[in-house]
Coordinates of N, CA and C in Angstrom, one line a residue:
M23 N -12.9 -25.9 8.5 CA -12.2 -24.6 8.8 C -12.0 -24.5 10.3
E24 N -10.8 -24.1 10.6 CA -10.4 -24.0 12.0 C -11.0 -22.7 12.6
R25 N -11.3 -22.7 13.9 CA -11.8 -21.6 14.6 C -10.6 -20.6 14.9
V26 N -10.9 -19.3 14.7 CA -9.9 -18.3 15.0 C -9.9 -17.9 16.5
D27 N -8.8 -17.9 17.1 CA -8.7 -17.5 18.5 C -7.8 -16.3 18.7
H28 N -7.6 -15.9 19.9 CA -6.8 -14.6 20.2 C -5.4 -14.8 19.9
R29 N -4.8 -16.0 19.6 CA -3.4 -16.2 19.3 C -3.1 -16.1 17.8
D30 N -4.2 -16.1 17.0 CA -4.0 -16.1 15.5 C -3.6 -14.7 15.0
V31 N -2.7 -14.7 14.0 CA -2.3 -13.5 13.4 C -3.4 -12.7 12.8
D32 N -4.3 -13.5 12.2 CA -5.5 -12.8 11.5 C -6.4 -12.1 12.5
F33 N -6.5 -12.7 13.7 CA -7.3 -12.0 14.8 C -6.6 -10.8 15.2
Y34 N -5.3 -10.8 15.3 CA -4.5 -9.7 15.7 C -4.6 -8.6 14.6
L35 N -4.5 -8.9 13.4 CA -4.7 -7.9 12.3 C -6.0 -7.2 12.4
Q36 N -7.1 -7.9 12.7 CA -8.4 -7.3 12.8 C -8.4 -6.3 14.0
Q37 N -7.8 -6.7 15.0 CA -7.8 -5.8 16.2 C -7.0 -4.5 15.9
I38 N -5.9 -4.7 15.2 CA -5.1 -3.5 14.8 C -5.9 -2.6 13.9
K39 N -6.6 -3.2 12.9 CA -7.4 -2.4 12.0 C -8.4 -1.5 12.8
T40 N -9.1 -2.1 13.8 CA -10.0 -1.4 14.6 C -9.3 -0.3 15.4
A41 N -8.2 -0.6 15.9 CA -7.4 0.4 16.7 C -6.9 1.6 15.8
C42 N -6.6 1.3 14.6 CA -6.1 2.3 13.7 C -7.2 3.2 13.1
A43 N -8.4 2.9 13.3 CA -9.5 3.6 12.7 C -9.7 5.0 13.3
G44 N -9.0 5.3 14.4 CA -9.2 6.5 15.1 C -8.5 7.7 14.5
E45 N -8.1 8.6 15.3 CA -7.4 9.9 14.9 C -6.1 9.6 14.2
P46 N -5.7 10.5 13.3 CA -4.4 10.3 12.7 C -3.2 10.3 13.7
V47 N -2.2 9.5 13.5 CA -1.1 9.4 14.4 C 0.2 10.0 13.8
W48 N 0.2 10.1 12.5 CA 1.4 10.7 11.9 C 1.2 12.2 11.8
K49 N 2.3 12.9 12.1 CA 2.2 14.4 11.9 C 2.7 14.7 10.5
K50 N 1.8 15.4 9.7 CA 2.1 15.6 8.3 C 2.6 17.0 8.2
K51 N 3.6 17.2 7.3 CA 4.2 18.5 7.0 C 3.9 18.8 5.5
E52 N 3.7 20.0 5.2 CA 3.4 20.4 3.9 C 4.4 20.0 2.9
E53 N 5.7 20.0 3.3 CA 6.8 19.6 2.3 C 6.8 18.1 2.0
E54 N 6.0 17.3 2.8 CA 5.9 15.9 2.5 C 4.8 15.6 1.5
R55 N 4.1 16.5 1.0 CA 3.1 16.3 0.0 C 3.8 16.2 -1.4
R56 N 3.6 15.2 -2.1 CA 4.3 15.0 -3.4 C 3.2 15.1 -4.5
S57 N 3.6 15.6 -5.6 CA 2.7 15.8 -6.7 C 3.2 15.0 -7.9
V58 N 2.4 13.9 -8.3 CA 2.8 13.1 -9.4 C 1.5 12.7 -10.2
Y59 N 1.6 12.5 -11.4 CA 0.5 12.0 -12.3 C -0.8 12.8 -12.1
G60 N -0.8 14.1 -11.8 CA -2.0 14.8 -11.7 C -2.7 14.7 -10.3
F61 N -2.0 14.2 -9.3 CA -2.6 14.1 -8.0 C -1.5 14.4 -7.0
T62 N -1.9 14.8 -5.7 CA -1.0 14.9 -4.7 C -1.2 13.9 -3.6
V63 N -0.2 13.5 -2.9 CA -0.3 12.5 -1.9 C 0.7 12.8 -0.8
W64 N 0.4 12.5 0.4 CA 1.3 12.7 1.5 C 2.1 11.5 1.7
I65 N 3.5 11.6 1.6 CA 4.4 10.5 1.8 C 5.4 11.0 2.8
P66 N 5.5 10.4 4.0 CA 6.4 10.9 5.1 C 7.8 11.0 4.6
A67 N 8.5 12.0 5.2 CA 9.9 12.3 4.9 C 10.9 11.1 5.1
C68 N 10.5 10.1 5.8 CA 11.3 8.9 6.0 C 11.4 8.1 4.7
F69 N 10.6 8.4 3.7 CA 10.6 7.8 2.4 C 11.2 8.7 1.4
S70 N 12.2 8.3 0.7 CA 12.8 9.1 -0.4 C 12.7 8.4 -1.7
L71 N 12.7 9.2 -2.8 CA 12.6 8.7 -4.1 C 13.8 7.9 -4.4
A72 N 13.6 6.6 -4.8 CA 14.8 5.7 -5.1 C 15.2 5.8 -6.6
D73 N 16.4 5.6 -6.8 CA 16.9 5.6 -8.2 C 16.7 4.2 -8.8
Q74 N 17.0 4.0 -10.1 CA 16.7 2.8 -10.8 C 17.5 1.6 -10.2
E75 N 18.7 1.9 -9.8 CA 19.6 0.9 -9.2 C 19.0 0.3 -8.0
A76 N 18.5 1.2 -7.1 CA 17.8 0.7 -5.9 C 16.5 -0.1 -6.2
A77 N 15.8 0.3 -7.2 CA 14.6 -0.4 -7.6 C 14.9 -1.8 -8.1
E78 N 16.0 -1.9 -8.9 CA 16.4 -3.2 -9.4 C 16.8 -4.2 -8.3
T79 N 17.3 -3.7 -7.2 CA 17.7 -4.6 -6.1 C 16.5 -5.1 -5.3
I80 N 15.4 -4.4 -5.4 CA 14.1 -4.8 -4.7 C 13.2 -5.6 -5.6
F81 N 13.0 -5.1 -6.8 CA 12.1 -5.7 -7.8 C 12.9 -6.6 -8.7
W82 N 12.6 -7.8 -8.8 CA 13.4 -8.7 -9.6 C 13.0 -8.8 -11.1
S83 N 11.9 -8.1 -11.4 CA 11.5 -8.1 -12.8 C 12.2 -7.0 -13.6
E84 N 12.2 -7.0 -14.9 CA 12.8 -6.0 -15.7 C 12.1 -4.7 -15.6
E85 N 10.8 -4.8 -15.4 CA 9.9 -3.6 -15.3 C 9.7 -3.2 -13.9
S86 N 10.4 -2.1 -13.4 CA 10.2 -1.7 -12.1 C 9.2 -0.5 -12.1
P87 N 8.5 -0.2 -11.0 CA 7.5 0.9 -11.0 C 8.1 2.2 -11.4
E88 N 7.3 3.1 -11.9 CA 7.7 4.4 -12.4 C 8.2 5.3 -11.2
F89 N 7.5 5.2 -10.1 CA 7.9 6.0 -8.9 C 8.0 5.0 -7.8
F90 N 9.2 5.0 -7.1 CA 9.5 4.1 -6.0 C 10.1 4.9 -4.9
F91 N 9.4 4.9 -3.8 CA 9.9 5.6 -2.6 C 10.2 4.5 -1.6
T92 N 11.4 4.7 -0.9 CA 11.8 3.7 0.1 C 12.4 4.3 1.3
T93 N 12.4 3.5 2.4 CA 13.1 4.0 3.6 C 14.6 3.8 3.4
Q94 N 15.4 4.4 4.2 CA 16.8 4.3 4.1 C 17.3 2.8 4.2
D95 N 16.7 2.0 5.0 CA 17.1 0.6 5.2 C 16.4 -0.3 4.1
R96 N 15.6 0.3 3.3 CA 14.9 -0.4 2.2 C 14.0 -1.6 2.7
K97 N 13.5 -1.5 3.9 CA 12.6 -2.5 4.5 C 11.2 -2.1 4.3
A98 N 10.9 -0.9 3.8 CA 9.5 -0.5 3.5 C 9.6 0.4 2.3
G99 N 8.5 0.3 1.5 CA 8.5 1.0 0.2 C 7.1 1.3 -0.2
I100 N 7.0 2.3 -1.1 CA 5.8 2.8 -1.7 C 6.1 2.9 -3.2
T101 N 5.2 2.3 -4.0 CA 5.4 2.4 -5.5 C 4.1 3.0 -6.1
M102 N 4.3 3.7 -7.2 CA 3.1 4.2 -7.9 C 3.5 4.2 -9.4
Q103 N 2.4 3.8 -10.2 CA 2.6 3.8 -11.6 C 1.3 4.0 -12.3
T104 N 1.3 4.4 -13.6 CA 0.1 4.5 -14.3 C -0.1 3.1 -15.0
I105 N -1.4 2.8 -15.2 CA -1.8 1.6 -15.9 C -2.8 1.9 -16.9
E106 N -2.8 1.1 -18.0 CA -3.7 1.4 -19.1 C -5.2 1.1 -18.8
E107 N -5.4 0.0 -18.2 CA -6.8 -0.4 -18.0 C -7.3 0.0 -16.6
E108 N -8.6 0.3 -16.6 CA -9.2 0.7 -15.3 C -9.5 -0.5 -14.5
I109 N -9.2 -0.5 -13.2 CA -9.5 -1.6 -12.4 C -10.9 -1.3 -11.8
R110 N -11.8 -2.2 -11.9 CA -13.2 -1.9 -11.5 C -13.5 -2.2 -10.0
S111 N -12.8 -3.2 -9.4 CA -13.1 -3.4 -8.0 C -11.9 -4.1 -7.3
S112 N -11.9 -4.0 -6.0 CA -10.8 -4.7 -5.3 C -11.0 -6.2 -5.3
E113 N -12.2 -6.6 -5.5 CA -12.5 -8.1 -5.6 C -11.7 -8.7 -6.8
V114 N -11.7 -8.0 -7.9 CA -10.9 -8.5 -9.1 C -9.5 -8.6 -8.7
I115 N -8.9 -7.6 -8.1 CA -7.5 -7.6 -7.7 C -7.3 -8.8 -6.7
K116 N -8.1 -9.0 -5.7 CA -8.0 -10.1 -4.8 C -7.9 -11.4 -5.5
E117 N -8.8 -11.6 -6.5 CA -8.8 -12.9 -7.2 C -7.5 -13.0 -8.0
Q118 N -7.0 -12.0 -8.6 CA -5.8 -12.1 -9.4 C -4.6 -12.4 -8.5
L119 N -4.6 -11.8 -7.3 CA -3.5 -12.0 -6.4 C -3.4 -13.5 -6.0
L120 N -4.6 -14.0 -5.7 CA -4.7 -15.4 -5.3 C -4.3 -16.4 -6.4
K121 N -4.6 -16.0 -7.7 CA -4.2 -16.8 -8.8 C -2.7 -16.8 -9.0
M122 N -2.0 -15.7 -8.7 CA -0.6 -15.5 -8.9 C 0.2 -16.4 -7.9
D123 N -0.3 -16.5 -6.6 CA 0.4 -17.2 -5.6 C -0.6 -17.7 -4.6
S124 N -0.7 -19.0 -4.5 CA -1.7 -19.6 -3.6 C -1.4 -19.4 -2.1
R125 N -0.1 -19.0 -1.8 CA 0.3 -18.7 -0.4 C -0.2 -17.4 0.1
I126 N -0.6 -16.5 -0.8 CA -1.0 -15.1 -0.4 C -2.2 -15.2 0.5
V127 N -2.2 -14.4 1.5 CA -3.4 -14.4 2.4 C -4.0 -12.9 2.4
C128 N -5.2 -12.8 1.9 CA -5.9 -11.5 1.8 C -6.6 -11.3 3.1
Y129 N -6.4 -10.1 3.7 CA -7.0 -9.8 5.0 C -8.3 -9.0 4.8
D130 N -8.2 -8.0 4.0 CA -9.3 -7.1 3.9 C -9.2 -6.3 2.5
K131 N -10.3 -5.7 2.2 CA -10.4 -4.9 1.0 C -11.4 -3.8 1.3
G132 N -11.3 -2.7 0.5 CA -12.3 -1.6 0.8 C -12.0 -0.4 0.0
E133 N -12.6 0.7 0.4 CA -12.5 2.0 -0.2 C -12.3 3.1 0.8
T134 N -11.4 4.0 0.6 CA -11.2 5.1 1.5 C -12.3 6.1 1.5
E135 N -12.4 7.0 2.5 CA -13.4 8.0 2.6 C -12.7 9.4 2.4
G136 N -11.5 9.4 1.8 CA -10.8 10.7 1.6 C -11.3 11.5 0.4
A137 N -10.5 12.5 0.0 CA -11.0 13.3 -1.1 C -11.1 12.6 -2.5
A138 N -10.3 11.6 -2.7 CA -10.4 10.7 -3.9 C -10.9 9.3 -3.5
K139 N -11.6 8.7 -4.4 CA -12.0 7.3 -4.2 C -10.9 6.4 -4.4
V140 N -10.3 5.8 -3.4 CA -9.2 4.9 -3.5 C -9.6 3.6 -3.0
Q141 N -9.5 2.6 -3.8 CA -9.8 1.2 -3.4 C -8.5 0.5 -3.1
W142 N -8.6 -0.4 -2.2 CA -7.4 -1.1 -1.7 C -7.7 -2.6 -1.3
V143 N -6.5 -3.3 -1.3 CA -6.5 -4.7 -0.9 C -5.3 -4.9 0.1
E144 N -5.6 -5.4 1.2 CA -4.5 -5.7 2.2 C -4.2 -7.2 2.2
Y145 N -2.9 -7.5 2.2 CA -2.6 -8.9 2.1 C -1.2 -9.2 2.5
K146 N -0.9 -10.5 2.8 CA 0.4 -11.0 3.1 C 1.0 -11.8 2.0
S147 N 2.2 -11.5 1.6 CA 2.8 -12.3 0.5 C 4.2 -12.8 1.0
F148 N 4.9 -13.4 0.1 CA 6.2 -14.0 0.5 C 7.3 -13.7 -0.5
A149 N 8.5 -13.3 0.0 CA 9.6 -13.0 -0.8 C 10.8 -13.7 -0.2
G150 N 11.3 -14.8 -0.9 CA 12.3 -15.6 -0.3 C 11.8 -16.2 1.0
D151 N 12.5 -16.0 2.0 CA 12.1 -16.6 3.3 C 11.3 -15.6 4.2
E152 N 11.1 -14.4 3.6 CA 10.4 -13.4 4.4 C 8.9 -13.3 4.1
R153 N 8.1 -12.9 5.1 CA 6.7 -12.6 5.0 C 6.6 -11.1 4.8
V154 N 5.8 -10.7 3.9 CA 5.7 -9.3 3.5 C 4.3 -8.8 3.6
Y155 N 4.1 -7.7 4.3 CA 2.8 -7.1 4.5 C 2.6 -6.1 3.3
N156 N 1.5 -6.1 2.6 CA 1.3 -5.3 1.4 C -0.1 -4.6 1.5
V157 N -0.2 -3.5 0.9 CA -1.4 -2.8 0.6 C -1.3 -2.4 -0.8
L158 N -2.2 -2.9 -1.6 CA -2.3 -2.5 -3.0 C -3.5 -1.6 -3.1
F159 N -3.3 -0.4 -3.8 CA -4.3 0.6 -3.9 C -4.4 1.1 -5.3
F160 N -5.6 1.6 -5.7 CA -5.8 2.1 -7.0 C -6.9 3.1 -7.1
F161 N -6.7 4.1 -8.0 CA -7.7 5.2 -8.1 C -7.5 5.8 -9.5
Q162 N -8.4 6.8 -9.8 CA -8.2 7.5 -11.0 C -7.8 9.0 -10.7
A163 N -6.9 9.5 -11.5 CA -6.5 10.9 -11.4 C -6.6 11.5 -12.8
G164 N -7.5 12.4 -13.0 CA -7.8 12.9 -14.4 C -8.2 11.8 -15.2
D165 N -7.5 11.6 -16.4 CA -7.8 10.5 -17.3 C -7.0 9.3 -17.0
G166 N -6.1 9.3 -16.0 CA -5.2 8.2 -15.8 C -5.7 7.3 -14.7
N167 N -5.3 6.0 -14.8 CA -5.5 5.0 -13.8 C -4.2 4.8 -13.0
I168 N -4.2 4.9 -11.7 CA -3.0 4.9 -10.9 C -3.1 3.6 -10.0
L169 N -2.0 2.9 -10.0 CA -1.8 1.7 -9.2 C -0.7 1.9 -8.3
G170 N -0.9 1.7 -7.0 CA 0.1 1.9 -6.0 C 0.2 0.7 -5.1
T171 N 1.4 0.6 -4.4 CA 1.6 -0.5 -3.4 C 2.4 0.1 -2.3
F172 N 2.1 -0.5 -1.1 CA 3.0 -0.3 0.0 C 3.4 -1.7 0.5
Y173 N 4.7 -1.8 0.9 CA 5.1 -3.1 1.4 C 6.1 -2.8 2.6
C174 N 6.1 -3.8 3.5 CA 7.1 -3.8 4.6 C 7.2 -5.2 5.1
L175 N 8.2 -5.4 5.9 CA 8.3 -6.8 6.6 C 7.1 -7.0 7.4
F176 N 6.5 -8.2 7.4 CA 5.3 -8.5 8.1 C 5.4 -8.1 9.5
E177 N 6.5 -8.4 10.1 CA 6.7 -8.1 11.6 C 6.6 -6.6 11.9
E178 N 6.7 -5.7 10.9 CA 6.7 -4.3 11.2 C 5.4 -3.6 10.7
Y179 N 4.4 -4.4 10.3 CA 3.2 -3.8 9.7 C 2.4 -2.9 10.8
D180 N 2.5 -3.3 12.0 CA 1.7 -2.5 13.0 C 2.3 -1.1 13.1
R181 N 3.6 -0.9 12.8 CA 4.2 0.4 12.8 C 3.7 1.2 11.6
W182 N 3.6 0.6 10.4 CA 3.4 1.3 9.2 C 1.9 1.4 8.8
K183 N 1.1 0.5 9.3 CA -0.3 0.5 8.8 C -1.1 1.8 9.0
P184 N -1.0 2.5 10.2 CA -1.7 3.7 10.3 C -1.2 4.8 9.2
M185 N 0.1 4.7 8.9 CA 0.7 5.6 7.9 C 0.0 5.4 6.5
V186 N -0.1 4.1 6.2 CA -0.6 3.7 4.9 C -2.1 4.3 4.8
W187 N -2.9 4.1 5.8 CA -4.3 4.6 5.7 C -4.3 6.1 5.6
E188 N -3.5 6.8 6.3 CA -3.4 8.2 6.2 C -3.0 8.7 4.8
M189 N -2.0 8.0 4.3 CA -1.5 8.3 3.0 C -2.6 8.1 1.9
M190 N -3.3 7.0 2.0 CA -4.4 6.8 1.0 C -5.5 7.9 1.1
Q191 N -5.8 8.3 2.3 CA -6.8 9.3 2.5 C -6.4 10.7 2.2
S192 N -5.1 10.9 2.0 CA -4.5 12.2 1.7 C -4.5 12.4 0.2
I193 N -4.8 11.4 -0.6 CA -4.8 11.6 -2.1 C -5.8 12.5 -2.6
E194 N -5.4 13.5 -3.4 CA -6.3 14.5 -4.0 C -5.9 14.8 -5.4
E195 N -6.8 14.9 -6.2 CA -6.5 15.3 -7.6 C -6.1 16.8 -7.6
N196 N -5.1 17.1 -8.4 CA -4.6 18.5 -8.5 C -5.7 19.3 -9.2
A197 N -6.0 20.4 -8.6 CA -7.1 21.2 -9.2 C -6.8 21.8 -10.5
D198 N -5.5 22.1 -10.8 CA -5.1 22.7 -12.0 C -5.1 21.7 -13.1
E199 N -4.9 20.4 -12.8 CA -4.9 19.3 -13.8 C -6.2 19.0 -14.4
R200 N -7.3 19.3 -13.7 CA -8.7 19.0 -14.1 C -9.2 20.0 -15.2
I201 N -8.5 21.1 -15.3 CA -9.0 22.2 -16.3 C -8.6 21.9 -17.7

């Protein structure tokens, strides 16, 4: 195994993680809170709900996510969908990702300290000739299991990473949905 030094991308990622652990950097507006699947989440206004045609240009499979928010240039996106089975741990997700593509590099995994228990896995994947920064996150809302993802070009992750952490920490179950 090679020694990690200050020029390695992984070293840089860990430094960014430490720097992003401080105070929120994105200003949140009440109108940016979205309510879906029995929970609310803050999604910045620079993301808008994409239509099916836009989803098909990004996702090459026949099944695109139920909710897909993207930036105008489509270089960053957030997806959310319900899934039938409960995901027990981020370690299981990490193992499945590595089985899908041996080129994937997992950087970290964990759980947020927000209102809802949100588990996540942070990793780099590849699409065509591009490197893609991803955060896959999952949680329960009411009786449902929610799976979400954030993606952007790897070169832009330092811009988006603080937003992703704030978004995951903003997730709250709707009070009226629990009754």
